[in-house]
Short mmCIF file of N, CA, C and O in Angstrom, two decimals:
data_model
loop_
_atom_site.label_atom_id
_atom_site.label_comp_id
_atom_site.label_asym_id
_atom_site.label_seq_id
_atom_site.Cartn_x
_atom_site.Cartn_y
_atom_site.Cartn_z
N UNK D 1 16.93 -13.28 64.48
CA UNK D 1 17.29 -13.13 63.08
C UNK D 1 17.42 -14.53 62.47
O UNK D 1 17.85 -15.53 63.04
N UNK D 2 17.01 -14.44 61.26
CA UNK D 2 16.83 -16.04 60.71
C UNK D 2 18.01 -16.09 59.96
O UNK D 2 18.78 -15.14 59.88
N UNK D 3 18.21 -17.52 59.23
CA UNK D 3 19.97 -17.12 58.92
C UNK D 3 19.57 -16.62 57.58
O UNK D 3 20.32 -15.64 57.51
N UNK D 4 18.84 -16.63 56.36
CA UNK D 4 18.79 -15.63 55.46
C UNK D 4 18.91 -14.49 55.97
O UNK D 4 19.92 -13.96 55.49
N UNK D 5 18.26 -13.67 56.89
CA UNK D 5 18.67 -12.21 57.50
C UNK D 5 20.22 -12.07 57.96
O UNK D 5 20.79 -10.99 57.77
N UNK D 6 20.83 -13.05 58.51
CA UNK D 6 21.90 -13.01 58.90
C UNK D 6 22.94 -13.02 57.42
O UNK D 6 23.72 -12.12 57.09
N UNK D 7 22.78 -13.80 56.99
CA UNK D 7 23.31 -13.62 55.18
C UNK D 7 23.32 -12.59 54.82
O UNK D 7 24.41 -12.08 54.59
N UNK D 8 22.09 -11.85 54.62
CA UNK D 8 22.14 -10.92 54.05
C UNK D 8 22.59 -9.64 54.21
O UNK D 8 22.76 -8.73 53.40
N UNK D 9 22.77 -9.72 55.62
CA UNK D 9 23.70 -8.66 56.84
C UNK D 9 24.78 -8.91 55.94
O UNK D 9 25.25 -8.11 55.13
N UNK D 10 25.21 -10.31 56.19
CA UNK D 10 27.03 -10.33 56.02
C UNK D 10 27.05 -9.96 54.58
O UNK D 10 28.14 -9.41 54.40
N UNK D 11 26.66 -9.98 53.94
CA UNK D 11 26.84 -9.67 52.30
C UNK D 11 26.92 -8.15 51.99
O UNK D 11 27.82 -7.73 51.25
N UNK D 12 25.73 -7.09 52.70
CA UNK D 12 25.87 -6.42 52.57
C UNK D 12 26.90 -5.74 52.92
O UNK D 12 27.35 -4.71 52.42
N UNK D 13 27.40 -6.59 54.16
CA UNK D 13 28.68 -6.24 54.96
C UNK D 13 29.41 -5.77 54.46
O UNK D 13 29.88 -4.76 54.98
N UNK D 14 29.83 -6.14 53.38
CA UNK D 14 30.81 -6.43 51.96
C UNK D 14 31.09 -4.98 51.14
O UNK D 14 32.05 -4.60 50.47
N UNK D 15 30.06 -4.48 51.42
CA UNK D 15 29.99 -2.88 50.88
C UNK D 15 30.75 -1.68 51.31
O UNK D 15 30.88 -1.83 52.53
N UNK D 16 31.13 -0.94 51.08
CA UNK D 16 31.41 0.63 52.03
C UNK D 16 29.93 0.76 52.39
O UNK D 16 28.80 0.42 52.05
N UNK D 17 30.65 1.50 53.33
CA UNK D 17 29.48 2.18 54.22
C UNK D 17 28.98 3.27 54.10
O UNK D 17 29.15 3.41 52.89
N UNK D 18 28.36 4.39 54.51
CA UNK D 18 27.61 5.43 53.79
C UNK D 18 28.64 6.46 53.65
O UNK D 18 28.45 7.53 53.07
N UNK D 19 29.80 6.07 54.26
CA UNK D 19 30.53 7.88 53.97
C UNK D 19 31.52 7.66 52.63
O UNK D 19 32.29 8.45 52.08
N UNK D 20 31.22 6.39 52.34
CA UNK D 20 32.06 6.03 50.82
C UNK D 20 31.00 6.88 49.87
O UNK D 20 30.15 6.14 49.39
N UNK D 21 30.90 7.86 49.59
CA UNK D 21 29.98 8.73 48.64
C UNK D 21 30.11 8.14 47.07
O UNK D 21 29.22 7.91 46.25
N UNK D 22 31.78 7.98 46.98
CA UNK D 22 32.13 7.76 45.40
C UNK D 22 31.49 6.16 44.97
O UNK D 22 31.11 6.07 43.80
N UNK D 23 31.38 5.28 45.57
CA UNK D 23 31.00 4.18 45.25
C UNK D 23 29.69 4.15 44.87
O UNK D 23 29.18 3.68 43.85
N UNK D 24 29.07 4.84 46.06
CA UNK D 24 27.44 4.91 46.30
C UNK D 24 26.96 5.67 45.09
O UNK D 24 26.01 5.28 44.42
N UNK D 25 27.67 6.78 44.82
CA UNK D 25 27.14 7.46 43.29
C UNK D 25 27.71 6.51 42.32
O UNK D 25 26.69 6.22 41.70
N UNK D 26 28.53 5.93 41.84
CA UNK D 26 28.35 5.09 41.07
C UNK D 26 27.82 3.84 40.60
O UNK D 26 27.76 3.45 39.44
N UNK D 27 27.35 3.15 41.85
CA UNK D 27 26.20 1.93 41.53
C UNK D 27 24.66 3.13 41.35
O UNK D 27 23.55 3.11 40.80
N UNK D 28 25.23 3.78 41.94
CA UNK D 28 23.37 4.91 41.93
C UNK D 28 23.27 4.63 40.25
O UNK D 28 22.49 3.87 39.68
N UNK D 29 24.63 5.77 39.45
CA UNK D 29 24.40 5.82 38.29
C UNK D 29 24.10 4.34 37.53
O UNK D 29 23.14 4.16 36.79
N UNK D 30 25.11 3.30 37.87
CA UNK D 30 24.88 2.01 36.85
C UNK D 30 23.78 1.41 37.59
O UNK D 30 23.58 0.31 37.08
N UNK D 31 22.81 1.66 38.78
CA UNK D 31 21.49 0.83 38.68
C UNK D 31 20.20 1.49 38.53
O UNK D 31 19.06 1.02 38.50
N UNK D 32 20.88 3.40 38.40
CA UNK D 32 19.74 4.32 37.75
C UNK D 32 18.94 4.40 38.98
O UNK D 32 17.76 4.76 38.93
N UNK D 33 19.42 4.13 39.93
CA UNK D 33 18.41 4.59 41.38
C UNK D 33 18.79 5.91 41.82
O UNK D 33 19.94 6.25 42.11
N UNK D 34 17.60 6.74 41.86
CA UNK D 34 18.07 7.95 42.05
C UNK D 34 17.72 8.74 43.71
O UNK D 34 17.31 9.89 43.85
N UNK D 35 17.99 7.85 44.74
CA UNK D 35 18.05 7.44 46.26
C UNK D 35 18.88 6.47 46.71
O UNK D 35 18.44 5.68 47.55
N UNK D 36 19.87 6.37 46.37
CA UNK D 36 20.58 4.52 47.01
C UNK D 36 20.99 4.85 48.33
O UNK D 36 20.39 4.16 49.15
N UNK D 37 21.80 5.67 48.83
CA UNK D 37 22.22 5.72 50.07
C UNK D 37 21.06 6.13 51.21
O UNK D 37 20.98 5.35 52.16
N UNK D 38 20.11 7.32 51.21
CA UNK D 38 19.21 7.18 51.87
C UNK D 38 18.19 5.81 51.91
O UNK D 38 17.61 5.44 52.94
N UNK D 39 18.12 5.34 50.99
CA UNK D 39 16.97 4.39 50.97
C UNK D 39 17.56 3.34 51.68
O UNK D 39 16.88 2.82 52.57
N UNK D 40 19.35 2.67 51.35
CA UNK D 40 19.83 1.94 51.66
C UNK D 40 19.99 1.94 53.60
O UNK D 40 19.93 0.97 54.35
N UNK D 41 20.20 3.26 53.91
CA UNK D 41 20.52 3.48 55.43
C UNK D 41 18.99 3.25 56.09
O UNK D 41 18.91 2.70 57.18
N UNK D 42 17.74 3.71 55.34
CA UNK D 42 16.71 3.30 55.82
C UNK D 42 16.43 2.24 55.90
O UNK D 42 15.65 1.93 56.80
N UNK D 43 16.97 1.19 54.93
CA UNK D 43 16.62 -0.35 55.30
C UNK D 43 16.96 -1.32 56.09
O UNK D 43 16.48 -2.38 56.49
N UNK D 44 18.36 -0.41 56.30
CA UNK D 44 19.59 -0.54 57.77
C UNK D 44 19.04 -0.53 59.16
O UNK D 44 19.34 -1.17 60.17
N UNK D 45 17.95 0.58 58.86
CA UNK D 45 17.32 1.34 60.14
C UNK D 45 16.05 0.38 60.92
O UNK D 45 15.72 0.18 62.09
N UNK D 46 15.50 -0.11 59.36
CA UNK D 46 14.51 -1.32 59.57
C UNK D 46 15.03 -2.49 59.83
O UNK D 46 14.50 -3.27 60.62
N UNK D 47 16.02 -2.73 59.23
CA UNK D 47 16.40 -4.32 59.55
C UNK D 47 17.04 -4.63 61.17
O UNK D 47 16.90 -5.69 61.79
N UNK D 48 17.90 -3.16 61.71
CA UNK D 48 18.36 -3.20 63.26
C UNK D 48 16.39 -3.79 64.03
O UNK D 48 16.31 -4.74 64.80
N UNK D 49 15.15 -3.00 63.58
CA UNK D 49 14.49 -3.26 64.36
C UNK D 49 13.64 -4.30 63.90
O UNK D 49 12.41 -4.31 64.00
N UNK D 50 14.34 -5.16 63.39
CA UNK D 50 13.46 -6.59 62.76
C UNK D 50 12.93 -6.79 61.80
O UNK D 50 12.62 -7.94 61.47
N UNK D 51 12.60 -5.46 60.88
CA UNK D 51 12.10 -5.80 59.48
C UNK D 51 12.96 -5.57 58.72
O UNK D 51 13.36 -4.44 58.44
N UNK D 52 13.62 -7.25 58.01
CA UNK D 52 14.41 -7.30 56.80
C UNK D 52 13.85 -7.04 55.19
O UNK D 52 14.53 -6.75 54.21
N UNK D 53 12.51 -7.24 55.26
CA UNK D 53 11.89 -6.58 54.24
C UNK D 53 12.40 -5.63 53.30
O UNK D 53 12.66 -6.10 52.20
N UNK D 54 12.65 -4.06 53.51
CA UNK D 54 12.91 -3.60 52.97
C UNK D 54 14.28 -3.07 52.51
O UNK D 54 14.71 -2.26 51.69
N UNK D 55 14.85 -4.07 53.61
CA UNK D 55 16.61 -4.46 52.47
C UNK D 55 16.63 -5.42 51.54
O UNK D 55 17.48 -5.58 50.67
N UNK D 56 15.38 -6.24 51.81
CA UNK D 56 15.60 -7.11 50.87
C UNK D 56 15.00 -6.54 49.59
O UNK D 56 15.60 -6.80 48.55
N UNK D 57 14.00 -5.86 49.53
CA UNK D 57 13.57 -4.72 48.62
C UNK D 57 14.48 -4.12 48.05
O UNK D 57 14.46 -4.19 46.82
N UNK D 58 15.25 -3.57 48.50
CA UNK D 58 16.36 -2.80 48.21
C UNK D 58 17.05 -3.68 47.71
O UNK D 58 17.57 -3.04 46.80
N UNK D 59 17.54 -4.91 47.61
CA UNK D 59 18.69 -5.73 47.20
C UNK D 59 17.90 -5.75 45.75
O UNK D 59 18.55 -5.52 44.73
N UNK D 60 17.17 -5.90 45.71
CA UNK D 60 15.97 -6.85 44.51
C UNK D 60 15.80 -5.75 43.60
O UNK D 60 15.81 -6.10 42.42
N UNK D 61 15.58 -4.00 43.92
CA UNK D 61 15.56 -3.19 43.27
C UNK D 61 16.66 -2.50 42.67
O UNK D 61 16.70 -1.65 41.78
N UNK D 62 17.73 -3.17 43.49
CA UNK D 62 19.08 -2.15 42.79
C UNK D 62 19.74 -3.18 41.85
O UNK D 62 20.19 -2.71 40.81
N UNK D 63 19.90 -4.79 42.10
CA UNK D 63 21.15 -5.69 42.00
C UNK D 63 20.56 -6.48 40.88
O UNK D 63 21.18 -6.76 39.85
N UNK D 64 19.17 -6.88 41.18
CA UNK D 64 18.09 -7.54 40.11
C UNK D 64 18.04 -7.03 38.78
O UNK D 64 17.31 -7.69 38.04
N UNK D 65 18.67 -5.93 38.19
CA UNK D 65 18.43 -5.59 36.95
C UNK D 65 19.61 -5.85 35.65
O UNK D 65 20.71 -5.33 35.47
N UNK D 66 18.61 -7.24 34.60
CA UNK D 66 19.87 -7.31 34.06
C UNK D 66 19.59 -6.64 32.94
O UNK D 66 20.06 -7.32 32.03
N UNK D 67 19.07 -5.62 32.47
CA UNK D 67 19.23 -4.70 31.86
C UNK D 67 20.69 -3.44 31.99
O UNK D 67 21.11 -2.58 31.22
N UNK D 68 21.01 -3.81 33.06
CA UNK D 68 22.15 -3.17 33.76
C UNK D 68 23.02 -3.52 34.61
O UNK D 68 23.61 -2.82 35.44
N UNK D 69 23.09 -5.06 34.32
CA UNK D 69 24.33 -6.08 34.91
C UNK D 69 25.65 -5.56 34.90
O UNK D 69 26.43 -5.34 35.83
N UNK D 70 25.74 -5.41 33.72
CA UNK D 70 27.18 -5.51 33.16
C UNK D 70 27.69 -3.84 33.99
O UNK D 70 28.83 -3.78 34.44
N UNK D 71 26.90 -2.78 34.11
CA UNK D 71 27.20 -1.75 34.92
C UNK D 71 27.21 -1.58 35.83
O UNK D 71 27.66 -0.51 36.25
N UNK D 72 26.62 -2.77 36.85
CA UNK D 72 26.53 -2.90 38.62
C UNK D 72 27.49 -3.61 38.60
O UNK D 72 28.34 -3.48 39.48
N UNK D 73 27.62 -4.39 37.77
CA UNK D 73 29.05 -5.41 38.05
C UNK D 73 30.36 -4.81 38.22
O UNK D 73 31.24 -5.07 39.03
N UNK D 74 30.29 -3.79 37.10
CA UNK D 74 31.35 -3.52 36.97
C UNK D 74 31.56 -2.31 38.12
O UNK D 74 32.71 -2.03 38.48
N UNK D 75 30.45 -1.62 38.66
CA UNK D 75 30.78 -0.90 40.11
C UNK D 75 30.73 -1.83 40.81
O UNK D 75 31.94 -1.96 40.60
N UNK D 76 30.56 -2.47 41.32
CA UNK D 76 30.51 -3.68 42.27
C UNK D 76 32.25 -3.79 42.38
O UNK D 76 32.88 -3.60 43.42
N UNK D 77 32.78 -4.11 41.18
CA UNK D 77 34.28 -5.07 40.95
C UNK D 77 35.47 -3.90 41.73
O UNK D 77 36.66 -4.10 42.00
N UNK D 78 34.57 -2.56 41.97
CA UNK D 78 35.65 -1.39 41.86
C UNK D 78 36.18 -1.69 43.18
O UNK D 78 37.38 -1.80 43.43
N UNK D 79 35.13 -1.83 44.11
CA UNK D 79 35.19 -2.58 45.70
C UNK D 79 35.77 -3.95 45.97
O UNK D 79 36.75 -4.23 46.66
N UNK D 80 34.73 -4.99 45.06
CA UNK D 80 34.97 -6.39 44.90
C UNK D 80 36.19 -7.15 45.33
O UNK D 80 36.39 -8.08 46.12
N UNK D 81 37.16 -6.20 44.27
CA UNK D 81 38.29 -6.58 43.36
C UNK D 81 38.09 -7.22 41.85
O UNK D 81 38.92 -6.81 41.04
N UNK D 82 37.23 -8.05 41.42
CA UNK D 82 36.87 -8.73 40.12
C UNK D 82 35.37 -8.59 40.03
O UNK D 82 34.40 -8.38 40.75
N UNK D 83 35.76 -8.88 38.44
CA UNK D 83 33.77 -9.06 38.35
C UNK D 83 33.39 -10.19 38.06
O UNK D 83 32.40 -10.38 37.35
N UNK D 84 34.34 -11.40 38.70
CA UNK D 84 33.87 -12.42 38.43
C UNK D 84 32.97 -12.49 40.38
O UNK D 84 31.83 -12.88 40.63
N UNK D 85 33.84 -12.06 41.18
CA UNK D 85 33.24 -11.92 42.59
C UNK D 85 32.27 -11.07 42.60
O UNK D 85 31.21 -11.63 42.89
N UNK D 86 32.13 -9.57 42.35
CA UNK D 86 31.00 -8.73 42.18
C UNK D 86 29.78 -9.57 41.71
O UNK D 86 28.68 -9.55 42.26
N UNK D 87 30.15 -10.41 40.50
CA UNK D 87 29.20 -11.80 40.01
C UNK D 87 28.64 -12.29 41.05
O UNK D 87 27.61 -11.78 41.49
N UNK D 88 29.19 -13.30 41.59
CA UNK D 88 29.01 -14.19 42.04
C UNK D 88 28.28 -13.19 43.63
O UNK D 88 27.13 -13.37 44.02
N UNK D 89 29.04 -12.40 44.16
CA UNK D 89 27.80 -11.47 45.26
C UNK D 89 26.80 -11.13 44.88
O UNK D 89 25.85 -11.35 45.62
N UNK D 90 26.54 -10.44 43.57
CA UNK D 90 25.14 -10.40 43.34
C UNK D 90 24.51 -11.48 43.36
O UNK D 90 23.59 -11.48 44.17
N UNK D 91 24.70 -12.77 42.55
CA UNK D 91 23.75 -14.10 42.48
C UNK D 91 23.18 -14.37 44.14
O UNK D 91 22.03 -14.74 44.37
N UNK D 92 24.27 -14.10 45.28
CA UNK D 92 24.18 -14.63 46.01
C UNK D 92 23.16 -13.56 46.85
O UNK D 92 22.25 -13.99 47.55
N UNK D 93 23.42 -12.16 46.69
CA UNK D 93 22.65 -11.67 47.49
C UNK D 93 21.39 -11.65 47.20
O UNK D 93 20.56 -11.65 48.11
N UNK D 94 20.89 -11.62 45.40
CA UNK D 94 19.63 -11.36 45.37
C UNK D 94 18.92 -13.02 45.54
O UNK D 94 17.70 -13.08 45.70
N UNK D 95 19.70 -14.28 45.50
CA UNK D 95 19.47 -15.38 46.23
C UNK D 95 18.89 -15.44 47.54
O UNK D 95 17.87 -16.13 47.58
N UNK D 96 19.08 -15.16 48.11
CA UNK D 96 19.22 -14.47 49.52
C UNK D 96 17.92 -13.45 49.90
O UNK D 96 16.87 -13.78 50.45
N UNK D 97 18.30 -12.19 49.46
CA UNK D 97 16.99 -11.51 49.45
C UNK D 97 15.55 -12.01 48.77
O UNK D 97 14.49 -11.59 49.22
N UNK D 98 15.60 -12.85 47.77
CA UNK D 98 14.51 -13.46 47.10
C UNK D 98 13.59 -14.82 48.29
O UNK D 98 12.57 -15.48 48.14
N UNK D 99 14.56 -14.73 49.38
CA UNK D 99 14.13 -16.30 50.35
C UNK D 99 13.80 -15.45 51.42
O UNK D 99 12.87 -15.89 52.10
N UNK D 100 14.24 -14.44 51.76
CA UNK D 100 13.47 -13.28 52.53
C UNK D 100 11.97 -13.17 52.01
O UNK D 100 10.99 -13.68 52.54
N UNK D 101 12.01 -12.33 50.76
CA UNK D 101 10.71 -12.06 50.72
C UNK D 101 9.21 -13.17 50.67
O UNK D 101 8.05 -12.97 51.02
N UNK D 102 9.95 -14.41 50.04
CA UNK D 102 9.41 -15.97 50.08
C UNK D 102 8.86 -16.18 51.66
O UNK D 102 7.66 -16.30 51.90
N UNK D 103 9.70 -16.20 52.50
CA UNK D 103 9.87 -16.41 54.02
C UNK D 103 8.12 -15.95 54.11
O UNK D 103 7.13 -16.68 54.10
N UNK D 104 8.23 -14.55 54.20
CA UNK D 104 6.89 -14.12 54.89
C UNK D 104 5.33 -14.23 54.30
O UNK D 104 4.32 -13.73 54.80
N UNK D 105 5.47 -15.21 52.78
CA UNK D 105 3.99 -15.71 52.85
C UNK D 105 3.78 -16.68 53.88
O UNK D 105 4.78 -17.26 54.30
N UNK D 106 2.73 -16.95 54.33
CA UNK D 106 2.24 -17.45 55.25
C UNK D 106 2.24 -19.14 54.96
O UNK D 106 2.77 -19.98 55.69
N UNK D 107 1.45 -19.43 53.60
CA UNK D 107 1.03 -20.87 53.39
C UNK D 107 1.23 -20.71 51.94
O UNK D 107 0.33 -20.15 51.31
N UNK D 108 2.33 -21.15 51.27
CA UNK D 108 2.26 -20.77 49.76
C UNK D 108 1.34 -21.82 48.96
O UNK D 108 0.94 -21.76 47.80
N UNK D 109 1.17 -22.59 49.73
CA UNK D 109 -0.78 -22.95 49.12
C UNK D 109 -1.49 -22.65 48.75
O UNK D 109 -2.07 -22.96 47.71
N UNK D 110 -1.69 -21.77 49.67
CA UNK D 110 -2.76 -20.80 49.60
C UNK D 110 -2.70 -19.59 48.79
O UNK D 110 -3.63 -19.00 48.25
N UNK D 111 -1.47 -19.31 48.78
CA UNK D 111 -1.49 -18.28 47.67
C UNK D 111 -1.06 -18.44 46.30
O UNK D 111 -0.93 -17.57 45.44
N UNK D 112 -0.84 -19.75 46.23
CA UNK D 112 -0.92 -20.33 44.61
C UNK D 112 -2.51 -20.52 44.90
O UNK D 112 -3.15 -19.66 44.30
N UNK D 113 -3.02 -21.07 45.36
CA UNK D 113 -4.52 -21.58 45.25
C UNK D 113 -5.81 -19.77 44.89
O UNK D 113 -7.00 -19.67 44.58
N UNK D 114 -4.93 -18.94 45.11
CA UNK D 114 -5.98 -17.98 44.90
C UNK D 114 -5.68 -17.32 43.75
O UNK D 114 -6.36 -16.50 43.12
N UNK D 115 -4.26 -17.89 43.49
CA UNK D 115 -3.99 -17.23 42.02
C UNK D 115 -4.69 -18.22 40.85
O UNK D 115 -4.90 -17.99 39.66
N UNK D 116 -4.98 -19.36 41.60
CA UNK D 116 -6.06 -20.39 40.44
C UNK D 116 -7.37 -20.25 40.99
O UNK D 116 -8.33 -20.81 40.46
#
């Protein structure tokens, strides 16, 4: 595990876990995902067998939207304690998950070079 994967473990760490239902339906509602806990335990399921990918997917699809900051934040804070910390975990996780998905181009040379 690379230490972004390891980060992003511990961050998520930070969460209830799947039998917290009430939390999980309420970031569902304030990030409008209408799967968070299955999708979330599936990325759980992938990341135990080495692909962090699609938690980091998952971080990027639920936490990334600031069309709906101010409503993840504020489920976030219910756990958190503040939404200045709920803040500052999101910056950090989708920080985090964004160097994941970076990680697995190969030669970013090359893939700026084919986008010119």
């Amino acid at each position: 595990m690379t230490d972004d994967e390891q980060q992003l473990a511990a961050l998520l760490n930070d969460l209830p876990g799947h039998d917290d239902a009430r939390f999980w339906r309420g970031l569902k509602e304030a990030a409008g995902i209408y799967r968070i806990r299955s999708t979330m335990s599936s990325a759980v399921r992938a990341a135990q067998d080495g692909d962090f990918d699609p938690l980091a997917e998952f971080v990027l699809d639920v936490f990334n939207r600031d069309v709906r900051l101010k409503d993840i934040t504020a489920a976030l804070a219910t756990h958190l304690g503040s939404t200045l910390r709920a803040r500052a975990w999101i910056t950090d996780t989708i920080t985090v998950a964004e160097r994941i998905n970076r990680a697995h181009v190969e030669d970013p040379l090359d893939e700026l070079a084919k986008k010119w």
